[in-house]
Short mmCIF file of C-alpha atoms in Angstrom, two decimals:
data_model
loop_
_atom_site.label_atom_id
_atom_site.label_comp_id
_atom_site.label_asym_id
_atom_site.label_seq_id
_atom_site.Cartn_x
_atom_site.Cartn_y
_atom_site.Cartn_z
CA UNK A 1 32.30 8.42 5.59
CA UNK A 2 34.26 7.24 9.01
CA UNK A 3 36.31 3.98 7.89
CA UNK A 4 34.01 2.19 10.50
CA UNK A 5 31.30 3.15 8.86
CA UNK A 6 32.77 1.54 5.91
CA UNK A 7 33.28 -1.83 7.55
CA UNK A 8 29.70 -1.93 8.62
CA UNK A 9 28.20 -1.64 5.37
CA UNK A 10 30.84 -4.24 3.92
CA UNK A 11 29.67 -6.38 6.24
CA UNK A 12 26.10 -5.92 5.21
CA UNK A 13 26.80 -6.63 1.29
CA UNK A 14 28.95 -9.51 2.35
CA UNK A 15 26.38 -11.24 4.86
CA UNK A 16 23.71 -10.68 2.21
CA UNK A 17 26.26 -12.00 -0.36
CA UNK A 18 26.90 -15.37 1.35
CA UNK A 19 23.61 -16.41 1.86
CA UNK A 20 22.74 -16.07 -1.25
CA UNK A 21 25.91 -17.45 -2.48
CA UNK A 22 25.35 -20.32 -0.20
CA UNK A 23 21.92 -21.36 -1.93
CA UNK A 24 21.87 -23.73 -4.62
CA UNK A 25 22.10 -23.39 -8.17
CA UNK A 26 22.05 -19.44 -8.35
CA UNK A 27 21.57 -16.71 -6.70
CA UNK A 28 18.10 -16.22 -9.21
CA UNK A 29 16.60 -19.08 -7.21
CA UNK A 30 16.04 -16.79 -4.26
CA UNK A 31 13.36 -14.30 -4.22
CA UNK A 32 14.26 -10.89 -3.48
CA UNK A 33 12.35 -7.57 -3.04
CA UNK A 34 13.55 -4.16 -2.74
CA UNK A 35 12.75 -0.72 -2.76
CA UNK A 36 14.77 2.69 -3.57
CA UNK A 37 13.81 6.08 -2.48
CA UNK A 38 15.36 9.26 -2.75
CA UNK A 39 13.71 13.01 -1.58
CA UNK A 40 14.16 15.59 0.76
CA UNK A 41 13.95 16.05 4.39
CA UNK A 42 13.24 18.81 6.89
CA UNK A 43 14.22 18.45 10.81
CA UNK A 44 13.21 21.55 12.72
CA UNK A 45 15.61 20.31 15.48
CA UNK A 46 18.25 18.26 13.04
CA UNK A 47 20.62 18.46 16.78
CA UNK A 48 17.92 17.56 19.20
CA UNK A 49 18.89 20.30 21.24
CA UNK A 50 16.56 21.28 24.38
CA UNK A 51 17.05 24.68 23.19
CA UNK A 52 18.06 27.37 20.15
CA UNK A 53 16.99 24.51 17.54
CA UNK A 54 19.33 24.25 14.17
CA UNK A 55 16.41 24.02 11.52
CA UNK A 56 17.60 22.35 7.95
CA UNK A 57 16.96 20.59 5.01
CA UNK A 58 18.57 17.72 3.28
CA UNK A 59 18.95 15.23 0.73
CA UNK A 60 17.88 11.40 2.40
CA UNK A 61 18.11 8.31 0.43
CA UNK A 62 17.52 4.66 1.00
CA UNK A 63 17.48 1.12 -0.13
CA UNK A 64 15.03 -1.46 1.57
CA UNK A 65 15.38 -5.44 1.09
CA UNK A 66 13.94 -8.34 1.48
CA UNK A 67 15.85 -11.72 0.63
CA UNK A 68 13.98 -15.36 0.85
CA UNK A 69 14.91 -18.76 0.24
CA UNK A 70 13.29 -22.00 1.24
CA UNK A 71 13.73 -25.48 -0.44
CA UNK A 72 14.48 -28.77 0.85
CA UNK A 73 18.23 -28.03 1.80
CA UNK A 74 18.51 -24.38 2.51
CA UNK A 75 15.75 -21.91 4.46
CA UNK A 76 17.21 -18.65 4.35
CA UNK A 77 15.91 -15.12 5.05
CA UNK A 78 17.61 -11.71 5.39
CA UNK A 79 15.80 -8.43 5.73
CA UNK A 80 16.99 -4.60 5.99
CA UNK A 81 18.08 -0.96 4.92
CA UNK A 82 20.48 1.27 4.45
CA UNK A 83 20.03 5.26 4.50
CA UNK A 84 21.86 8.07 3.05
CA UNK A 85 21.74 11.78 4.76
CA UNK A 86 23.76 14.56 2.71
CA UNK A 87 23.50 17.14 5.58
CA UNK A 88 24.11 21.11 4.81
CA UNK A 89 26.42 23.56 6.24
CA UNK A 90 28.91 20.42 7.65
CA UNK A 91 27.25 20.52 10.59
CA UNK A 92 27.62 16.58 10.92
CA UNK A 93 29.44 14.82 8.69
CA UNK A 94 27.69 13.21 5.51
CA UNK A 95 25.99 9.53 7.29
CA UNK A 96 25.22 6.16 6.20
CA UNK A 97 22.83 4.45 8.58
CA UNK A 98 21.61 0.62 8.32
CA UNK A 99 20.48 -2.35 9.85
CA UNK A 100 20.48 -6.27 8.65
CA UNK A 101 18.37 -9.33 10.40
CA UNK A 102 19.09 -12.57 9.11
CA UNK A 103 19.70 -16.32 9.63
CA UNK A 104 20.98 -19.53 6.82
CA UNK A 105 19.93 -22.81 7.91
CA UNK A 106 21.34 -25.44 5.94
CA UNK A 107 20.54 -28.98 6.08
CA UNK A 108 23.47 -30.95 5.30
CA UNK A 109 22.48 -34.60 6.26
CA UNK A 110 18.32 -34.51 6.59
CA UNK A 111 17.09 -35.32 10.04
CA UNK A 112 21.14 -35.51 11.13
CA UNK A 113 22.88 -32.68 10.87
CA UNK A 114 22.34 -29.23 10.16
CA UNK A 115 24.43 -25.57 10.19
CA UNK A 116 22.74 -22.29 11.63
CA UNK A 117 24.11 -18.72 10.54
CA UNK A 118 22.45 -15.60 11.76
CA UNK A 119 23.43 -12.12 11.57
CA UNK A 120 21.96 -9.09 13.62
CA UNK A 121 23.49 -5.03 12.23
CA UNK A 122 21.71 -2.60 14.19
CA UNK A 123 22.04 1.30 15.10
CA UNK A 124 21.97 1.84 18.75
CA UNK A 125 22.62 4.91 21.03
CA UNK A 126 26.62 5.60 21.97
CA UNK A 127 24.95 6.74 25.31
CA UNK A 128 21.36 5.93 26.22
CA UNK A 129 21.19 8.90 28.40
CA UNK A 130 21.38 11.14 25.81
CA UNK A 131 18.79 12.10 22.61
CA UNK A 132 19.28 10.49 19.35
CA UNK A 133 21.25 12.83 17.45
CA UNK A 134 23.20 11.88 14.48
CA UNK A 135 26.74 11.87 16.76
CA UNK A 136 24.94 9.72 19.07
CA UNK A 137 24.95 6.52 16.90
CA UNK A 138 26.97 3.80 16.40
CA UNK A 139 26.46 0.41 14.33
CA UNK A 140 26.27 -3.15 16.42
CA UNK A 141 26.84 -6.32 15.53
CA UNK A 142 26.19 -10.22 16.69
CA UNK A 143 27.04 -12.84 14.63
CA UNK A 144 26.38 -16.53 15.26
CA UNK A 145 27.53 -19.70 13.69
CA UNK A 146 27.23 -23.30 14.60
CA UNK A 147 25.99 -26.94 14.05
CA UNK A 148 23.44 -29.19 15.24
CA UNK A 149 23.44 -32.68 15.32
CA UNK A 150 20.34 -34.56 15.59
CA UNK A 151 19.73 -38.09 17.34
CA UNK A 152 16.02 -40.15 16.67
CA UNK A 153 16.33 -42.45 19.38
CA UNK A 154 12.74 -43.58 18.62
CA UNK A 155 10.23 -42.09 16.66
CA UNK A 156 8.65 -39.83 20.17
CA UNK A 157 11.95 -39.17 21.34
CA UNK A 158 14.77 -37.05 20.14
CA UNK A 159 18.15 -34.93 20.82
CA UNK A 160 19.65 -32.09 19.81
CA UNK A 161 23.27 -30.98 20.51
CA UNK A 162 24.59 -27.54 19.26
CA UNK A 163 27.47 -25.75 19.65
CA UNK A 164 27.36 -21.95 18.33
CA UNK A 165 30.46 -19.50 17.98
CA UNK A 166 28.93 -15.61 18.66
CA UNK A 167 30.59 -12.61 17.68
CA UNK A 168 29.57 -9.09 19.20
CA UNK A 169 30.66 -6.24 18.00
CA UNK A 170 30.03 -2.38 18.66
CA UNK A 171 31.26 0.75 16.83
CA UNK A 172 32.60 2.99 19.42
CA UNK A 173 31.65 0.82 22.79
CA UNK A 174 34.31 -1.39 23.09
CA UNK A 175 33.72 -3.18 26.09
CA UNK A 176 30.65 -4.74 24.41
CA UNK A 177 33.12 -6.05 22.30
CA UNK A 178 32.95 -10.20 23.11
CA UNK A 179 34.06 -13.55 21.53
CA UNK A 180 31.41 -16.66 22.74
CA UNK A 181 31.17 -20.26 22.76
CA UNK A 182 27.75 -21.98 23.27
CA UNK A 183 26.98 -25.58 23.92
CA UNK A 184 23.88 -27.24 24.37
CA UNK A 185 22.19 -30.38 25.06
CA UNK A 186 18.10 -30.94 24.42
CA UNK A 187 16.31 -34.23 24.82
CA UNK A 188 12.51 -33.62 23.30
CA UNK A 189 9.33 -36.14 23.98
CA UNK A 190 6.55 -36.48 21.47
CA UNK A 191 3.49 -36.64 23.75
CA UNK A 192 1.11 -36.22 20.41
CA UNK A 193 1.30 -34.42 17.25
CA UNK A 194 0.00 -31.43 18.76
CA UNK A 195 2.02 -31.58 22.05
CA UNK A 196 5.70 -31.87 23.21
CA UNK A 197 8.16 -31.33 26.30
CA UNK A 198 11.80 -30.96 26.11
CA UNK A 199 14.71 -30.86 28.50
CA UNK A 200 17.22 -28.50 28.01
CA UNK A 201 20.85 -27.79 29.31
CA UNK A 202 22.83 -24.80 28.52
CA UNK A 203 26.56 -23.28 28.56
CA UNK A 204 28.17 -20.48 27.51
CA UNK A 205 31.60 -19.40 27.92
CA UNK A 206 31.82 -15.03 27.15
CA UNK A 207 35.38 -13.69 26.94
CA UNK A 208 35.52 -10.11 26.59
CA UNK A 209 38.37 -8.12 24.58
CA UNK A 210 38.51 -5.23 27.24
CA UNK A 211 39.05 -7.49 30.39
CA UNK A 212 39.76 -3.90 32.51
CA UNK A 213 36.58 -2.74 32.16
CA UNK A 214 34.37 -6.00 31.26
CA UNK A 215 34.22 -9.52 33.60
CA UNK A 216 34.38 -12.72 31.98
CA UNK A 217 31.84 -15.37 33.37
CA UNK A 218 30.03 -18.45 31.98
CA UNK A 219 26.81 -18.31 31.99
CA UNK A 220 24.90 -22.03 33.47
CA UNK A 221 21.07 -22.64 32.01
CA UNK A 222 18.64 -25.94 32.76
CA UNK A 223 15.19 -25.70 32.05
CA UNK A 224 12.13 -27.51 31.07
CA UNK A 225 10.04 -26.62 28.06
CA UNK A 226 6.07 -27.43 27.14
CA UNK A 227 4.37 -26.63 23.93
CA UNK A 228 1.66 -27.15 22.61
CA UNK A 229 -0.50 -26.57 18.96
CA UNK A 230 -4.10 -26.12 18.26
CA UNK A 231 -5.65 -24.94 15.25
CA UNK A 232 -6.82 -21.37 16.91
CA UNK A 233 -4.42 -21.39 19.89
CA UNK A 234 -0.34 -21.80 20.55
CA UNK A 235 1.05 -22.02 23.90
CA UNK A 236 4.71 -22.33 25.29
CA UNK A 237 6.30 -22.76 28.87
CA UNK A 238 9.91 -22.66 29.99
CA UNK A 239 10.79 -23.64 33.75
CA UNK A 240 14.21 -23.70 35.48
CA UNK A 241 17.17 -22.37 36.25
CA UNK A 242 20.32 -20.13 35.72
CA UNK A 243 23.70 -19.54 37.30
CA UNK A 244 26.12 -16.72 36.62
CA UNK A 245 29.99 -17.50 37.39
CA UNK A 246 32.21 -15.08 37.03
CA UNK A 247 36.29 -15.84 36.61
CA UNK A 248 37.08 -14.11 39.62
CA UNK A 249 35.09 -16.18 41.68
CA UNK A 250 31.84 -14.17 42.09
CA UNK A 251 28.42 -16.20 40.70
CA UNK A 252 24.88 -15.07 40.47
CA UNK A 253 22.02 -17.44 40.52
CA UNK A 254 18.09 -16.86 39.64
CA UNK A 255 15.02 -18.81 38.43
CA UNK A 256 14.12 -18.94 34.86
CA UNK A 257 10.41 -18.49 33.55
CA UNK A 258 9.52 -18.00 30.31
CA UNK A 259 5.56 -17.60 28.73
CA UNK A 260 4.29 -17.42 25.28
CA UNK A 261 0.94 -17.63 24.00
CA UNK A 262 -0.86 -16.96 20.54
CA UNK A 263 -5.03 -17.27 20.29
CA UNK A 264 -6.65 -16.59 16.62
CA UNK A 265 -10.09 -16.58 16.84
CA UNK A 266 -10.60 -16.25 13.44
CA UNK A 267 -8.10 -15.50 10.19
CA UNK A 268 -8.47 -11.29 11.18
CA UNK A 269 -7.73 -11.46 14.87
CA UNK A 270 -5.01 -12.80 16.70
CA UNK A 271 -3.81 -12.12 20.30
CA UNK A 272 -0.01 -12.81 22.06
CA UNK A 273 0.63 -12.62 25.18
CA UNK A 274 4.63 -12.85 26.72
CA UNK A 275 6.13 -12.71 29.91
CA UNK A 276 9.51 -13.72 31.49
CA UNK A 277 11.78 -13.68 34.26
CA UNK A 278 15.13 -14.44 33.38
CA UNK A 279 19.19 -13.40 32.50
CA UNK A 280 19.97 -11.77 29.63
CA UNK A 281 22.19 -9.44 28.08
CA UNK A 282 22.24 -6.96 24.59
CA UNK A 283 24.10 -10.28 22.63
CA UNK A 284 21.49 -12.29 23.05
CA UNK A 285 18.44 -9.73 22.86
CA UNK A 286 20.04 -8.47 18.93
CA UNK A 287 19.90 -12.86 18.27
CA UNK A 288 16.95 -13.54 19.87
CA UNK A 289 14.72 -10.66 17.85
CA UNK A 290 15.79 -12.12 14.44
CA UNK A 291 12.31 -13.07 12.98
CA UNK A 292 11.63 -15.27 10.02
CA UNK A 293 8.66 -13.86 9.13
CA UNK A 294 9.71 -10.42 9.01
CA UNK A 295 9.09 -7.19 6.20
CA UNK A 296 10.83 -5.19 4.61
CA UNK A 297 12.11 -2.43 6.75
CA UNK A 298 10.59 1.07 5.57
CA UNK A 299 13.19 3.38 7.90
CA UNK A 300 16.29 2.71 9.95
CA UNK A 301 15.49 3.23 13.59
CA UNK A 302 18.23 4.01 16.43
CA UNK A 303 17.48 1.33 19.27
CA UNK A 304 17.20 2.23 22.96
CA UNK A 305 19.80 -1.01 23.99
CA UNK A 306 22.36 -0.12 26.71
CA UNK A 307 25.04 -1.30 24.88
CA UNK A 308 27.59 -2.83 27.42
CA UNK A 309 29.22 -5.76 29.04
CA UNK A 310 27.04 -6.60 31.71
CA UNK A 311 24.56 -9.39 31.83
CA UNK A 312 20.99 -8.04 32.97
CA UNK A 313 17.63 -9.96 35.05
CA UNK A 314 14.87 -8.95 33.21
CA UNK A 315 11.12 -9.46 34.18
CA UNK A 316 8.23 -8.55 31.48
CA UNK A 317 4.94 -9.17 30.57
CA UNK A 318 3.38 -7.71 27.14
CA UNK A 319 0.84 -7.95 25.46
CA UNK A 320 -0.54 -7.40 21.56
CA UNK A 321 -3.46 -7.39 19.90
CA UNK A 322 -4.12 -7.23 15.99
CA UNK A 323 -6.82 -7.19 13.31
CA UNK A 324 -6.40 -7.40 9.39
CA UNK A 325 -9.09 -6.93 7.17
CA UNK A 326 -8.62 -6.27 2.89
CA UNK A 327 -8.63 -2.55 3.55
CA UNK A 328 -7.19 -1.91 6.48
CA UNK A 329 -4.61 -3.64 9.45
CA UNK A 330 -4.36 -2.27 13.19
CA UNK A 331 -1.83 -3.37 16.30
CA UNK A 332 -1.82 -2.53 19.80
CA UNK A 333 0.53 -3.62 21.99
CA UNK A 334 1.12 -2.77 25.85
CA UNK A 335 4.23 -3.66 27.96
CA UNK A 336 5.91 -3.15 31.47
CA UNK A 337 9.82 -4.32 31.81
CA UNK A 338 12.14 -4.21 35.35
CA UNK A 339 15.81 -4.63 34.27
CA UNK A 340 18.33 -4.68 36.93
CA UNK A 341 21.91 -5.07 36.07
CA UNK A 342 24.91 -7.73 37.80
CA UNK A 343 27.57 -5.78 36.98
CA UNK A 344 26.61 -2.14 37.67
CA UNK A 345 23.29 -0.63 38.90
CA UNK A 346 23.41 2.46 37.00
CA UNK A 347 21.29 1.69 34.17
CA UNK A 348 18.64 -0.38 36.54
CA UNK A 349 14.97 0.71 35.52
CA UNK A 350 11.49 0.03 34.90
CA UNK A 351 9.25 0.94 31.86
CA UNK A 352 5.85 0.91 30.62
CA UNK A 353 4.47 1.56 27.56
CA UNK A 354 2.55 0.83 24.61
CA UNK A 355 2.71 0.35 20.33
CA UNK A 356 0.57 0.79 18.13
CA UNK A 357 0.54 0.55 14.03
CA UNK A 358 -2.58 1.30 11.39
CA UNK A 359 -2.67 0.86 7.84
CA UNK A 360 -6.23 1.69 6.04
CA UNK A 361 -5.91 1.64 1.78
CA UNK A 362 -7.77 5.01 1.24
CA UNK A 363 -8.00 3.57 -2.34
CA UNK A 364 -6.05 1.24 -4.81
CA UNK A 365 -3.47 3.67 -5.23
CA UNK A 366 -3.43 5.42 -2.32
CA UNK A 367 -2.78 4.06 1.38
CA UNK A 368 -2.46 5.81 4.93
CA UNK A 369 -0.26 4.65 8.01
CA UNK A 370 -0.64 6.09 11.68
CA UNK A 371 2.16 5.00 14.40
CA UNK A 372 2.63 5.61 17.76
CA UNK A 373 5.21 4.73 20.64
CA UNK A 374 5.02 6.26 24.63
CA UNK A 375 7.23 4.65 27.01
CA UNK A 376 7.82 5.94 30.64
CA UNK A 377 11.73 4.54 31.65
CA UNK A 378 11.83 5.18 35.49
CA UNK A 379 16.26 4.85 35.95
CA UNK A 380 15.51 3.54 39.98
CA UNK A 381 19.33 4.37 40.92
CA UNK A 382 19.82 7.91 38.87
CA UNK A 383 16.37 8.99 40.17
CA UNK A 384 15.44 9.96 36.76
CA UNK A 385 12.30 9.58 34.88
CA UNK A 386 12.04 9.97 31.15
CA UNK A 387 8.74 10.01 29.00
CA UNK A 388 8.82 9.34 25.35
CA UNK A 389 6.31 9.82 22.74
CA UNK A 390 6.89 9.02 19.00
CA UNK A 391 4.18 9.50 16.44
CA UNK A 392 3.53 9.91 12.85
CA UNK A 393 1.60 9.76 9.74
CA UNK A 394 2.77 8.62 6.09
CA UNK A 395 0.77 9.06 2.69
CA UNK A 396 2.02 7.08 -0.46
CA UNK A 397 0.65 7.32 -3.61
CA UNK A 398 1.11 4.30 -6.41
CA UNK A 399 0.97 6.50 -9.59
CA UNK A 400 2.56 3.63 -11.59
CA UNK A 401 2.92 -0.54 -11.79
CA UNK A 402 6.56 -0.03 -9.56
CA UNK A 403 6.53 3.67 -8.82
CA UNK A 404 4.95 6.00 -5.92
CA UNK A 405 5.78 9.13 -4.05
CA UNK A 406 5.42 9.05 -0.24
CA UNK A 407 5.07 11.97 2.11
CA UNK A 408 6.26 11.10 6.05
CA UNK A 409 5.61 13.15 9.29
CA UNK A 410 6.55 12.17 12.52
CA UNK A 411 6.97 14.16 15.88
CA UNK A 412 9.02 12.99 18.51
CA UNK A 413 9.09 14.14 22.41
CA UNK A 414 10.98 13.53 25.23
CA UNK A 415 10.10 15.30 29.00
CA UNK A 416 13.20 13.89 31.22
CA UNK A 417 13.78 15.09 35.05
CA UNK A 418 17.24 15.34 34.14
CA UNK A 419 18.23 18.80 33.71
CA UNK A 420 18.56 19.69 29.26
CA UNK A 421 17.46 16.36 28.51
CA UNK A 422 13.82 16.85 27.64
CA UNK A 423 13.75 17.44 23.70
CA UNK A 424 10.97 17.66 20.74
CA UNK A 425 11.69 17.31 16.78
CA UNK A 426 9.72 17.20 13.79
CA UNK A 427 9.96 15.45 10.85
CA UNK A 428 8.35 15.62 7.48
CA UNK A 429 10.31 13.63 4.40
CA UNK A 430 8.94 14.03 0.77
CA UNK A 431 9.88 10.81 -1.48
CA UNK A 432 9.56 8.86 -4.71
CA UNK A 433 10.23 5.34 -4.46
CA UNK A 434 11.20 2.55 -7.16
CA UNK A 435 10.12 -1.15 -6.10
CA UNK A 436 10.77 -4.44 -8.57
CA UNK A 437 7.48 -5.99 -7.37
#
């Protein structure tokens, strides 16, 4: 394993480590969940070459957690994987592939003053342009760490100040490679218990390590926020404004907008609907998709971030749909994206697409997933269009209290206008798998 590697995974033990370490009492008081596999996996195109495929077999293994904590001092969640491949013939190297989503939140003084940790590992393409092979991968990290203080000027109105330290950190793309500082100010009004408004003024200060290829800048945000709660329906709105400076004297300026909106009709259904328009950049993207709520991971999947130094204006709308009954869950969800970078235009674009997840429990012991991903990613400046499609199938079979096999197929596609880009692969991965719960 590369010495990089190496660091990564520390990391990951050590991140997991400390919040747990960081709980009180013990580390028993947490709950955690995990699950061990270990079988054997064919790739009819293990290279993702556009032509003279390498077909192989080879020994994949991988360990799936879930951490949770949540008491009156400490809520604390951290959720991931890590994967083994023992490839044949040394035609790559022997990998270890993983990702980690997490966040601490500690209450030191209640209602006063309270410290924020969250941690986002992920596996993301060396170059975008290129199929996901095994030499196209490199680990990325963002790490954040801060207080807030809390004022109760009344018991309608309150303010928040925070001040976060941010960390990002890529494998082999240095210029990603950023120290941050973060301050912010929010003043939040009470209208009713099911309705609020806030006022909110950002700062961030982003020094790169590679200042000949990266720009410094501080990045300027204001914006007013609305929310409100019902007991079927949840809606959010964000309205301002946001200024790029550069050091060198260059600035870049654009509205901010910002729409969420959840309606449950009943405990089965729900629909969400997001849009934006608004800066960002791959930091803040790995912080902001750090979920509470979320599962176990069941595979470690290689992102499609363009992982660089440039911040990006992003406009978006999607949408998603699910139902859960006892037997079976289904999710649909549709989106269209225009990105268009400050720095450099090359990796402008606009994409469409569409998910879509469906679990049905066959019987007690015996369940069936279908997945599905298609994007279209139109690069405006390269003239090049690339369509993806991702699907697959997985049948696991509990044949004891904690133990099941699992058999995995998935077939993945990719027709590109770029000449020897457009690629197909098939996958099919036979497993048993050890859980604690």
């Amino acid at each position: 394993m590369q010495p990089k590697y190496q660091c990564a995974y520390l990391r990951v033990s050590v991140i997991a480590a400390s919040i747990l370490a960081c709980m009180p009492g013990t580390a028993l008081a947490a709950r955690v969940d995990y699950t061990v596999d270990l079988g054997m996996e064919w790739n009819d195109n293990v290279t993702l070459a556009p032509s003279d495929p390498i077909d192989q077999r080879y020994l994949r293994s991988g360990l799936g957690f879930l951490v949770t904590e949540t008491n009156s001092a400490v809520q604390a969640h951290a959720d991931g994987r890590i994967e083994y491949r023992d490839y044949e013939d040394d035609i790559f190297t022997d990998t270890v592939d993983g990702t980690l989503s997490g966040s601490l939140n500690w209450i030191a003084i209640p209602q006063r003053l309270f410290f924020l940790v969250e941690d986002n590992l992920s596996v993301q393409p060396v170059d975008a342009l290129v199929p996901d092979a095994p030499g196209n991968r490199q680990q990325v990290n963002v790490f954040s760490a801060g207080p807030t203080l809390l004022f109760n000027w009344s018991p309608t109105l309150q303010g928040q100040a925070e001040i976060r330290y941010v960390n990002s950190d890529a494998e082999v793309t240095d210029e990603f490679n950023s120290q941050r500082l973060a301050l912010a100010l929010r003043t939040i009004k009470e209208f009713s218990p099911t309705s609020r408004a806030s006022l909110n003024v950002q700062a961030q200060r982003v020094d790169f390590e590679d200042d000949v290829v990266a720009r410094d800048y501080n990045r300027y945000d204001i914006f007013g926020r609305y929310s409100r709660t019902l007991a079927q329906f949840e809606l959010g709105t964000d309205l301002g404004y946001s200024r790029i400076d550069y050091r060198q004297g260059e600035s870049r300026s654009d509205p901010l907008f910002r729409f969420d909106a959840t309606w449950n009709p009943s405990e089965r259904h729900h629909l969400t609907v997001l849009a934006s328009s608004q800066f960002s950049d791959t930091a803040v993207d790995a912080l902001s998709s750090i979920e509470a709520d979320a599962t176990m991971p069941e595979n470690v999947l290689t992102g499609d971030a363009i992982v660089n130094a440039s911040p990006y204006e992003v406009r978006s709308l999607e949408m998603e749909y699910g139902f859960t009954n006892i037997r079976f869950d289904f999710m649909v969800a549709p989106y269209v994206q225009k990105r268009n970078y400050v720095d450099s235009d090359e990796f402008d674009q606009d994409n469409h697409g569409v998910r879509t997840d469906f679990h049905w429990r066959l019987r007690r012991t015996l369940t069936l997933g279908l997945y599905g991903t298609y994007e279209s990613l139109d690069y405006t400046q390269l003239d090049r269009q690339d369509d993806t499609l991702r699907v697959g199938a997985t049948l696991r079979y509990h044949w004891a209290p904690r133990w099941s096999a699992g058999l995995e197929w998935e077939r993945y596609k990719r027709d590109s206008t770029a000449a020897g880009q457009s690629v197909s692969q098939n996958l099919v991965y036979l497993s048993i798998s050890y859980s604690n719960r």
